[in-house]
Short mmCIF file of C-alpha atoms and ligand atoms in Angstrom, two decimals:
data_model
loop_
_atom_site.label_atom_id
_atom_site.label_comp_id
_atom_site.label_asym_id
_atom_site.label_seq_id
_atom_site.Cartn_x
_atom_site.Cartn_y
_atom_site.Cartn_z
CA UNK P 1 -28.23 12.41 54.32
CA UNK P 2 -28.79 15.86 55.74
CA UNK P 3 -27.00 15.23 58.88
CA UNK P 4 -24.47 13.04 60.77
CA UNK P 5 -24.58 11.54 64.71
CA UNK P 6 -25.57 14.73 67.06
CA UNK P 7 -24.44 14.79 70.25
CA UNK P 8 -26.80 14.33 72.61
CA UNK P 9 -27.40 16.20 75.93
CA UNK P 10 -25.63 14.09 79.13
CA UNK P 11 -29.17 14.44 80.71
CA UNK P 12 -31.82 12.86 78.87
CA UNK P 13 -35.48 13.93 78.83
CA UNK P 14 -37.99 12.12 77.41
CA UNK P 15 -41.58 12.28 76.13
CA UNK P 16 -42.37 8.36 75.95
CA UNK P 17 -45.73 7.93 73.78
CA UNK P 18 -48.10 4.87 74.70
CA UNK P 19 -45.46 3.96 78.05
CA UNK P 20 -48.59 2.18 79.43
CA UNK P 21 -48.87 -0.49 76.91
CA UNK P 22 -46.53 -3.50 76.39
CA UNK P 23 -43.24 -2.34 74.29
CA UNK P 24 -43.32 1.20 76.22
CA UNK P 25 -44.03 -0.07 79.70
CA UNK P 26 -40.96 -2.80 79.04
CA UNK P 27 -38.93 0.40 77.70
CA UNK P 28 -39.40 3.06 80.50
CA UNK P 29 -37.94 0.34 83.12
CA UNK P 30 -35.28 -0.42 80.82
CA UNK P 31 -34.19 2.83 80.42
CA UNK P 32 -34.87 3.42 84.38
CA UNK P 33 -32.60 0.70 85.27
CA UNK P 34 -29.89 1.18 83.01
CA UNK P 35 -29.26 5.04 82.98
CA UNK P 36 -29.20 7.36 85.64
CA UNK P 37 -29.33 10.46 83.86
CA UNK P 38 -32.75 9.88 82.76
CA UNK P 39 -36.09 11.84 83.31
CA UNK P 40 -39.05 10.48 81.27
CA UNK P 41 -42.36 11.36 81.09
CA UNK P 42 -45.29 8.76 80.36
CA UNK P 43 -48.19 10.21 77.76
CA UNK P 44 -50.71 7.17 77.29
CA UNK P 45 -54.75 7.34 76.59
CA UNK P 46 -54.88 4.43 78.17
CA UNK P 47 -56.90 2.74 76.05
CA UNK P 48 -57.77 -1.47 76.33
CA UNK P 49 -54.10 -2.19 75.88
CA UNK P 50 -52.72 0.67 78.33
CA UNK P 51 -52.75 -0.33 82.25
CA UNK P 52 -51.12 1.56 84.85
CA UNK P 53 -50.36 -1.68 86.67
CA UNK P 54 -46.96 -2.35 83.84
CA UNK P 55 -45.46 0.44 85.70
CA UNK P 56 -46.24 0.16 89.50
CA UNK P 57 -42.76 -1.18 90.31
CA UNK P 58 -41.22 2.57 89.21
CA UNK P 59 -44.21 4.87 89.94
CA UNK P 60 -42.36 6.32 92.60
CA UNK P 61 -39.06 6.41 90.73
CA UNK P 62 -38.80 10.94 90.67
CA UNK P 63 -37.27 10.60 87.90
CA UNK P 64 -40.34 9.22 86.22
CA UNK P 65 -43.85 10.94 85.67
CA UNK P 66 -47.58 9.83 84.14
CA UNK P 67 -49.93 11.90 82.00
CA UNK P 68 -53.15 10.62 80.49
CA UNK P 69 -53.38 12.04 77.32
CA UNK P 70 -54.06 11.44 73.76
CA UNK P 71 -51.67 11.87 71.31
CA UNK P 72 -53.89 13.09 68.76
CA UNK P 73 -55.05 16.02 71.25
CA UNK P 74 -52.91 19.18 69.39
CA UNK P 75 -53.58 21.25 72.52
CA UNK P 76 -52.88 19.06 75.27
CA UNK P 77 -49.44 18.10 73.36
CA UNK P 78 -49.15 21.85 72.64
CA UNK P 79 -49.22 22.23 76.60
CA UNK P 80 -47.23 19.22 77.38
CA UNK P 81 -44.20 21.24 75.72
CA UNK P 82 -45.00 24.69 77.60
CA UNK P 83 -44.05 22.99 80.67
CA UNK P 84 -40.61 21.58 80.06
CA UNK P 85 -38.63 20.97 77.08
CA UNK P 86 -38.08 17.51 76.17
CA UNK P 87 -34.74 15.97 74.27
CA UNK P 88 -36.53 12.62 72.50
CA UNK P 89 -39.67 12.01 72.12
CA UNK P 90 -40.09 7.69 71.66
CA UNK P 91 -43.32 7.43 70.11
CA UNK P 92 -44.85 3.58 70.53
CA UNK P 93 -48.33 5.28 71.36
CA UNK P 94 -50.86 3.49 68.58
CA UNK P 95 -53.45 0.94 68.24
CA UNK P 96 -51.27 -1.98 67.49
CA UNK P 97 -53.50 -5.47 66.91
CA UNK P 98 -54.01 -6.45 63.09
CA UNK P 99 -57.79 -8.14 63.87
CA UNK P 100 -58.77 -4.87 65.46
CA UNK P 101 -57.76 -3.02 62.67
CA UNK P 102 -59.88 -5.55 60.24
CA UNK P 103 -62.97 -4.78 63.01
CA UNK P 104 -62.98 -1.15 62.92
CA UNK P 105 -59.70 0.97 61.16
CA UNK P 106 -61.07 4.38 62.26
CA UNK P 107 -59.08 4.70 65.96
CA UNK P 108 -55.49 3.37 64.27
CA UNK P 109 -55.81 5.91 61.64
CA UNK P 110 -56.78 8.75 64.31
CA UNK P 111 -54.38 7.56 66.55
CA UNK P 112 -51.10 5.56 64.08
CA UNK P 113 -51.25 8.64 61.01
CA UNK P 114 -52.47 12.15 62.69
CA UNK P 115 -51.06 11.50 66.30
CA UNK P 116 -47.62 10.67 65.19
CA UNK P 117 -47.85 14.22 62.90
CA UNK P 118 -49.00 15.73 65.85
CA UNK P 119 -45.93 14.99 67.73
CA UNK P 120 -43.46 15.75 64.32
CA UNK P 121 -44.86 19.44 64.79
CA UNK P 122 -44.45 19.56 68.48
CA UNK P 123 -40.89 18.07 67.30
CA UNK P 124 -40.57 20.83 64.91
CA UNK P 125 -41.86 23.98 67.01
CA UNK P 126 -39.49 22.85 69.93
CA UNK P 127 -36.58 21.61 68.50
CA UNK P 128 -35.67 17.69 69.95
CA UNK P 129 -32.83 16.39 69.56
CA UNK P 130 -34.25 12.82 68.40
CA UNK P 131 -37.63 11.79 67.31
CA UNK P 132 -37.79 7.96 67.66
CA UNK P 133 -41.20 6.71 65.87
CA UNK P 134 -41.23 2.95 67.08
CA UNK P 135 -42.24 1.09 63.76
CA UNK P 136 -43.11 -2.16 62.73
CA UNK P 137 -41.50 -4.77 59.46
CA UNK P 138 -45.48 -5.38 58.94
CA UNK P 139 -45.27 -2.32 56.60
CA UNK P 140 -42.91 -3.93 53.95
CA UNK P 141 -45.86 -6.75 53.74
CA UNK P 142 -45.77 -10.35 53.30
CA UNK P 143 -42.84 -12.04 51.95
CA UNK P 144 -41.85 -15.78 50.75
CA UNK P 145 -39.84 -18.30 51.86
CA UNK P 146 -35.89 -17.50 51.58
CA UNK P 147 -36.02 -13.78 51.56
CA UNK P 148 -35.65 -11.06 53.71
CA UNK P 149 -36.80 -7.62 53.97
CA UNK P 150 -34.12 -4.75 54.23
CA UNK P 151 -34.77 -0.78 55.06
CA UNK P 152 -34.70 -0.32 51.33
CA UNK P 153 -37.41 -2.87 50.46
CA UNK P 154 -40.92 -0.76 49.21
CA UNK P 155 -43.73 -0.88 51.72
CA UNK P 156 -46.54 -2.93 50.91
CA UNK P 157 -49.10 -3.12 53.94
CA UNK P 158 -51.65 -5.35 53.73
CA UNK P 159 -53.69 -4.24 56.53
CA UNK P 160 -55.57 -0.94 58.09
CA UNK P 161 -53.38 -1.61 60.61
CA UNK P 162 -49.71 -2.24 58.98
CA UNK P 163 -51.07 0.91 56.57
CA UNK P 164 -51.86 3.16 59.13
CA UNK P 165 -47.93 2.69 60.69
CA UNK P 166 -46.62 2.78 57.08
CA UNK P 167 -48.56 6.53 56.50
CA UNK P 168 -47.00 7.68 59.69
CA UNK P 169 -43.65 6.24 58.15
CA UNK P 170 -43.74 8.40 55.17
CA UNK P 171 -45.10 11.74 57.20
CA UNK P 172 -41.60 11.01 59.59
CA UNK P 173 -39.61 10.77 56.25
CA UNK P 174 -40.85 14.21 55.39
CA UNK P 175 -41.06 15.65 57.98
CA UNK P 176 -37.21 14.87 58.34
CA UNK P 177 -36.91 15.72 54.42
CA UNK P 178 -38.93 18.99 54.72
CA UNK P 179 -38.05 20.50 58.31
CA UNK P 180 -34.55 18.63 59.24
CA UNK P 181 -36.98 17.27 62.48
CA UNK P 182 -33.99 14.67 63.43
CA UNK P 183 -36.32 11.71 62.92
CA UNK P 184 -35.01 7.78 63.36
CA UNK P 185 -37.44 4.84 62.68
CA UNK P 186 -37.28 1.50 64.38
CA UNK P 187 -39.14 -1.56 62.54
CA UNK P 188 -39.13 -4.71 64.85
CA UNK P 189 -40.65 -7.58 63.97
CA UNK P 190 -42.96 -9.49 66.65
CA UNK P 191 -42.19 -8.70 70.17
CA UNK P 192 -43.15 -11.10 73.23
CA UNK P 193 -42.20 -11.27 76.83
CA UNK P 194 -43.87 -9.62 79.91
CA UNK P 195 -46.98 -7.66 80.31
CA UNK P 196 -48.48 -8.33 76.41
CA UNK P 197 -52.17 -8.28 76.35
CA UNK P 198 -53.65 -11.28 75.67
CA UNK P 199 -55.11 -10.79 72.21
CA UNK P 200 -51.75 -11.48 70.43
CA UNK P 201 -50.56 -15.51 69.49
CA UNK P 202 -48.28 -15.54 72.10
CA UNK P 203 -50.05 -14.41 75.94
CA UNK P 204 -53.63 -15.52 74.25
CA UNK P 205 -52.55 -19.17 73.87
CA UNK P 206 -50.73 -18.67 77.27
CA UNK P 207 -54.08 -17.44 78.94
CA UNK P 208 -55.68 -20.21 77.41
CA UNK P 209 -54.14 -22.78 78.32
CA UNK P 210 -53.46 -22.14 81.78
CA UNK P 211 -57.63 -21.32 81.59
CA UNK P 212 -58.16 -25.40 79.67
CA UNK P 213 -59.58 -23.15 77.12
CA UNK P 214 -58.77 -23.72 73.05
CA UNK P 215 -55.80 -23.10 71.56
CA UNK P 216 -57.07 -21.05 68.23
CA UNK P 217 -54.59 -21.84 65.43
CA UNK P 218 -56.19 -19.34 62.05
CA UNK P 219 -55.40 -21.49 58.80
CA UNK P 220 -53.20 -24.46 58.78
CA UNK P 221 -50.67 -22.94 61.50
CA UNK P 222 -47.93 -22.61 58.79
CA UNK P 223 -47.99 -18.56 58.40
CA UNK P 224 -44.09 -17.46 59.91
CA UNK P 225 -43.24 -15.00 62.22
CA UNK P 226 -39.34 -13.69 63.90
CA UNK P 227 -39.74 -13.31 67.62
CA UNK P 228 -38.06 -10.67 69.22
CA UNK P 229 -37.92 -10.97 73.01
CA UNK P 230 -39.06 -7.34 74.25
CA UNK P 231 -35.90 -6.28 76.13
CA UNK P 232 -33.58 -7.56 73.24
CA UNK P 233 -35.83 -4.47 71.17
CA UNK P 234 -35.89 -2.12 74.57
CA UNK P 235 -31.94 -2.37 74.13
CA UNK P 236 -31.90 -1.77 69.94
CA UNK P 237 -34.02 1.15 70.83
CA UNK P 238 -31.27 2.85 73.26
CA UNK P 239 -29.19 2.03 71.28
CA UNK P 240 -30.63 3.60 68.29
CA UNK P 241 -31.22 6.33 70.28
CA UNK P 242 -27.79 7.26 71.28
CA UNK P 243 -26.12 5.69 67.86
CA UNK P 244 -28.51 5.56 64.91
CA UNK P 245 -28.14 8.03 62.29
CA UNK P 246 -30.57 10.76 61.94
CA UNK P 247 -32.91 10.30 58.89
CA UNK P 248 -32.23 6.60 58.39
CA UNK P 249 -34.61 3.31 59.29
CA UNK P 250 -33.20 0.54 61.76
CA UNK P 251 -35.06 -3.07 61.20
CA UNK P 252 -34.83 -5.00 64.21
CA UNK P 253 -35.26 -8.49 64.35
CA UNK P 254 -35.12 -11.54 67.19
CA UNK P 255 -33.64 -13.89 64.37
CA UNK P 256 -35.79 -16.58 65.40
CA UNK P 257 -38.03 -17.53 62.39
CA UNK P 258 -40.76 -19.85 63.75
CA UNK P 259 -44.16 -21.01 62.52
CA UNK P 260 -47.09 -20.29 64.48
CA UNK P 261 -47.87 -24.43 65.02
CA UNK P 262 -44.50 -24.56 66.45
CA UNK P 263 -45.06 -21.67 68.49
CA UNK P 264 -48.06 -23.31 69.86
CA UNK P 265 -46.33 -26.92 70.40
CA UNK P 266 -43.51 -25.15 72.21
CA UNK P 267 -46.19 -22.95 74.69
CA UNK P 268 -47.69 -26.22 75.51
CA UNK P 269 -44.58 -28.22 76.10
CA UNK P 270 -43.01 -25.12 78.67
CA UNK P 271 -46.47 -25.22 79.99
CA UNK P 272 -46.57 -28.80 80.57
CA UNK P 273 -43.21 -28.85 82.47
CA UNK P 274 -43.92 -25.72 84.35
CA UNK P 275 -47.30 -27.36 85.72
CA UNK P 276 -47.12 -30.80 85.57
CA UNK P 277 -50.57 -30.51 82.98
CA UNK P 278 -49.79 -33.42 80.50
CA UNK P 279 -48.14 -32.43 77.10
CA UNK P 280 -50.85 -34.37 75.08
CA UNK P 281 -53.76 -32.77 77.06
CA UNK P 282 -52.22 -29.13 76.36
CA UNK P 283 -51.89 -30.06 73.11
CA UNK P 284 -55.06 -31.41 72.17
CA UNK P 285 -56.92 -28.14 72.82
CA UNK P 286 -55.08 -27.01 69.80
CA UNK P 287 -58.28 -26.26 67.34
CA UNK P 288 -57.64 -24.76 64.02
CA UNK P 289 -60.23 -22.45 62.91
CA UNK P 290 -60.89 -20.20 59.70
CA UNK P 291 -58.19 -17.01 59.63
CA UNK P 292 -60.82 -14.30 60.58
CA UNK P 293 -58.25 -11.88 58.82
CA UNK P 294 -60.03 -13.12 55.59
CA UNK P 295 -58.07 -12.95 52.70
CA UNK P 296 -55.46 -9.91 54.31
CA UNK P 297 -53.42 -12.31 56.82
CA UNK P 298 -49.51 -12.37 55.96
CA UNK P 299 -47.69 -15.55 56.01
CA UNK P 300 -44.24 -14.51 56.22
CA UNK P 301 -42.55 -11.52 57.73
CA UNK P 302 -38.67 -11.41 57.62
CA UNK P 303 -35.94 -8.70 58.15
CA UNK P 304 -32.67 -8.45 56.91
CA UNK P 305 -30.89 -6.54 59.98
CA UNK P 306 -27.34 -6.43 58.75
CA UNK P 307 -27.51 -2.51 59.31
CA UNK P 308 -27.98 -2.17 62.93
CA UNK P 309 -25.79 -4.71 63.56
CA UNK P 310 -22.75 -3.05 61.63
CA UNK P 311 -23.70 0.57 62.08
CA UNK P 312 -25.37 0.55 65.81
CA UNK P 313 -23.80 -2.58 67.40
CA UNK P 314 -26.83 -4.11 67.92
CA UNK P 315 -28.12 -7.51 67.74
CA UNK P 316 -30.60 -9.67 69.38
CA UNK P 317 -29.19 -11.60 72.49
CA UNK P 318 -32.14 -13.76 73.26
CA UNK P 319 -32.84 -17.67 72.11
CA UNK P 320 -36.46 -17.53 71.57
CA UNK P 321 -37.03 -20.85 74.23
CA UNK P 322 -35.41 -19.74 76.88
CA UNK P 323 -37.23 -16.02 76.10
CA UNK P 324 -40.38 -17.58 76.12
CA UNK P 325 -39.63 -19.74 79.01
CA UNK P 326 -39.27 -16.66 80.79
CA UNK P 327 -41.87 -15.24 79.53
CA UNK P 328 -44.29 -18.08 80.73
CA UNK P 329 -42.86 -18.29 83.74
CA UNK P 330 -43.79 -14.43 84.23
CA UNK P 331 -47.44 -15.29 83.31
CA UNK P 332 -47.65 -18.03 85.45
CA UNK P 333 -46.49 -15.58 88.76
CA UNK P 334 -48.93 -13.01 87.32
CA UNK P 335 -52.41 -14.47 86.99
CA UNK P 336 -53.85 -11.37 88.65
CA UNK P 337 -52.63 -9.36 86.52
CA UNK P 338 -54.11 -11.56 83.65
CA UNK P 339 -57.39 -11.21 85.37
CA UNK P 340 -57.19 -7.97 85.81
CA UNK P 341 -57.11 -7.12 81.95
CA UNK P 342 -59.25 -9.63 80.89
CA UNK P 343 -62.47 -6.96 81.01
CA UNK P 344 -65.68 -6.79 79.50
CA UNK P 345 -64.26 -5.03 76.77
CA UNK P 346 -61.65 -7.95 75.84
CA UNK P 347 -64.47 -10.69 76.24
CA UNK P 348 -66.80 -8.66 73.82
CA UNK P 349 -63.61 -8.86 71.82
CA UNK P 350 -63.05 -12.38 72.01
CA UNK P 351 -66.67 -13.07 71.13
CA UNK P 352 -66.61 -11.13 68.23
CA UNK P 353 -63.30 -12.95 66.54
CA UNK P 354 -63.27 -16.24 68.10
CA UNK P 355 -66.95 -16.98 68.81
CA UNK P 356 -68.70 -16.89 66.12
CA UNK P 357 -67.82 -20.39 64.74
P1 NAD V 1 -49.84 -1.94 73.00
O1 NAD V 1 -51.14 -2.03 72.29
O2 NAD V 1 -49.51 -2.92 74.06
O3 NAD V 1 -49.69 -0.50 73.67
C1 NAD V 1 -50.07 0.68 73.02
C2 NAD V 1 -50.16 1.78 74.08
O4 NAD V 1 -50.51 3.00 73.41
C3 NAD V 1 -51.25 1.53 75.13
O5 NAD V 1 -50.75 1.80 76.41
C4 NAD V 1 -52.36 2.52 74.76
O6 NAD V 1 -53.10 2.95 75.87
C5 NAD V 1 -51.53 3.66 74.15
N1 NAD V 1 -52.32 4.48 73.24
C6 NAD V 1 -53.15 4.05 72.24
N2 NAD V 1 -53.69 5.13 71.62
C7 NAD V 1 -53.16 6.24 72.22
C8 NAD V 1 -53.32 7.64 72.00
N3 NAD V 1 -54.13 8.11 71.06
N4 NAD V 1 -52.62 8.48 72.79
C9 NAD V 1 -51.81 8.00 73.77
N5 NAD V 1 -51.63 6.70 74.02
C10 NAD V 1 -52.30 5.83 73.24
O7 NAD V 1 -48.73 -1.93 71.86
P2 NAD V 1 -47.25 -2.50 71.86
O8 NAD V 1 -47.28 -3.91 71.46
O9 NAD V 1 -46.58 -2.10 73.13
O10 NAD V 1 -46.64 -1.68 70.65
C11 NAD V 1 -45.99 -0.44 70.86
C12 NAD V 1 -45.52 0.11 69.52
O11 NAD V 1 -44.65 -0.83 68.90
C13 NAD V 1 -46.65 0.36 68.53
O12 NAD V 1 -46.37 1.56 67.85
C14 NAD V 1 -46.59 -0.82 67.58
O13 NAD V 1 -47.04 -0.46 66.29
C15 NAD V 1 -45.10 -1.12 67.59
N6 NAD V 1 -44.74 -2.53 67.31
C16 NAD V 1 -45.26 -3.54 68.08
C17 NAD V 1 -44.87 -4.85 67.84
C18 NAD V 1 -45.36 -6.00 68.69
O14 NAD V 1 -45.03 -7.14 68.39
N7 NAD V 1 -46.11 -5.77 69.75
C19 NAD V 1 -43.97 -5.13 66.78
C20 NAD V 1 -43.48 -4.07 66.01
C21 NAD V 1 -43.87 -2.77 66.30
P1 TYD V 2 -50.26 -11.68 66.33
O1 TYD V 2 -49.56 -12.04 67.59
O2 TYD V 2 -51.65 -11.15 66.45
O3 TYD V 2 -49.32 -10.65 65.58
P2 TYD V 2 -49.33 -10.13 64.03
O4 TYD V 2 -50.65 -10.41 63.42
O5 TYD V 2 -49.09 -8.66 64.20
O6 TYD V 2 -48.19 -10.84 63.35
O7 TYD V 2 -50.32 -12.94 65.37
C1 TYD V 2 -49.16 -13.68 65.03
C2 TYD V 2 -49.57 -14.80 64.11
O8 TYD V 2 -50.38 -15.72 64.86
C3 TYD V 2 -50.42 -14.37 62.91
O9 TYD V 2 -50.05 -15.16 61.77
C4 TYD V 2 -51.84 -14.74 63.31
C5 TYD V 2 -51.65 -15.91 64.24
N1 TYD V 2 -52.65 -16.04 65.31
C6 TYD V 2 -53.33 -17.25 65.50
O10 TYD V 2 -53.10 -18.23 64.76
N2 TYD V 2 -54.25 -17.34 66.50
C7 TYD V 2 -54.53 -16.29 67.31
O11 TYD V 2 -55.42 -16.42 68.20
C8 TYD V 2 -53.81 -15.06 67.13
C9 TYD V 2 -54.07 -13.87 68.03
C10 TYD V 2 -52.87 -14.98 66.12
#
């Protein structure tokens, strides 16, 4: 390794990528809450997945400010840095759903592979302290039963999407290789909790069933994922931030290994005693249909996460019922703001994976 901890500034300034979407929203109230020394500023195209609405609780916060912007825009970034001089940049800006990417790769490649190198050469040119590129374990690929996944494992992404986050990977690693930009990489596994659009397993079979709608298992239900609850990864990534090693990876896992079916079962048995709908009614919408993934879908993802642990101090603090308890119970006092994102654009969406059976 080319360098050891740097010291960071007591003031932190930070360019958050992509703060309007689920992981960065989450993230800048995190870091809101728990530091005082903080200024961050908010870059997000606001695409589908971004809304301005995650963040109304600090809008007012001075410490905090919102740009719309596209990562992939050289000059506006360019700009962004003529004005002040940021510490970190965090960058979870991307297009981050696996069936979109089967649909149409062309915006996760502009957006996943050439923003991120936009932002390593505004890195470069103004010298940050930390570039934190918020990764994800679906680059390493699909792996069986009894194994896990460590940051030394090869990548092998088996979709446009998992690709497109493994290329920006590699252009961190040399950019850190090449130029010494002080680059750290996160890889969580599945996130869920508050404010998650409702085209992932999690909110869409919450939406649904709160709507009487079906419960769209793809396959037989069995394919595996680790649930991280979102503020257990907001809190790996300050760590990381003020701990992690320059150069090095960080997998970040919930430690909570659960089929999708079970997933399901357990939504509909929360949902049950939240509303007083019977278990066997939720449970009957259940409807298995055809993976429209076709042949790319991964049925286990699993991450070895001995290294943050020992080296950052980090581990996941959440039990993945009570997380999703909470996270139901957030749904449930938020229908407006599940109506508010469920637009033209996501029913065209829907139509287009779910309907055509
Ligand atoms: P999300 O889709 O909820 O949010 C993405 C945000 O990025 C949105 O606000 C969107 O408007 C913004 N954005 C998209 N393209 C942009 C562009 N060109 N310029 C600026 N902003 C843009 O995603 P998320 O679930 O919050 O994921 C955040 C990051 O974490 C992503 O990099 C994703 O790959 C990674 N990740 C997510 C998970 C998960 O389970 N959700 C797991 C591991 C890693
Ligand atoms: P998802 O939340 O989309 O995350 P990822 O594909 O990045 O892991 O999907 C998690 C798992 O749930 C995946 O195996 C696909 C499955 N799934 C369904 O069975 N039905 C659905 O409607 C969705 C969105 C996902």
């Amino acid at each position: 390794m080319k360098k050891g901890v740097n010291e960071l500034p007591e003031e932190l300034f930070l360019l958050v990528t992509g703060g309007a979407g689920f992981i960065g929203s989450n993230f800048i109230k995190y870091m809101l809450k728990s530091h005082f020394d903080i200024k961050i500023t908010n870059i997000d195209k606001l695409t589908y997945a971004g809304n301005l609405k995650n963040l109304c609780d600090i809008e007012k916060d001075k410490r905090y400010s919102f740009l719309k912007g596209d990562i992939s825009d050289n000059n506006l970034i360019n700009s962004l840095f003529k004005r002040k001089h940021y510490n970190i940049i965090v960058n979870f800006a991307a297009e981050s759903h696996v069936d979109r990417s089967m649909l149409d790769a062309s915006p996760f490649i502009k957006t996943n592979v050439k923003g991120t190198l936009i932002l390593l050469e505004a890195a470069r040119e103004n010298k940050v302290d930390r570039f934190i590129q918020i990764s994800t374990d679906e680059v390493y690929g699909s792996i069986p039963k009894d194994r896990k996944f460590s940051e030394k494992s090869p990548l092998h992404p088996n979709s446009p999407y998992s690709a497109s986050k493994a290329s920006a990977d590699l252009i961190c690693r040399s950019y850190y290789k090449s130029y010494s930009v002080p680059v750290i990489i996160t890889r969580s596994s599945n996130n869920y909790g508050p404010y998650q659009f409702p085209e992932k397993l999690i909110p869409l079979m919450i939406r649904n069933a709160l709507l009487d709608e079906e419960l769209p298992v793809y396959g037989d239900g069995m394919n595996i994922r680790d649930w991280l609850y979102v503020i257990d990864n907001c809190k790996a990534i300050d760590m990381v931030i003020r701990n992690g090693k320059i150069g090095e990876i960080y997998n970040i896992g919930g430690n909570s290994e659960v089929r999708n079916i079970d997933v399901v079962h357990i939504i509909c048995k929360i949902l049950s005693e939240e509303t007083g709908k019977s278990k066997e009614y939720l449970d009957g919408l259940i409807t298995f249909i055809k993976d429209p993934r076709g042949f790319a879908h991964d049925f286990r993802y699993a991450l070895d996460c001995k290294k943050i642990k020992e080296n950052v101090g980090w581990e996941p603090s959440t039990d993945f019922i009570e997380g999703l308890r909470a996270t139901i119970k957030w749904y449930l006092s938020n229908t407006d703001w599940i109506k508010s994102v469920i637009t033209g654009e996501y029913k065209e969406y829907y139509n287009k994976v779910y309907g055509k059976r």
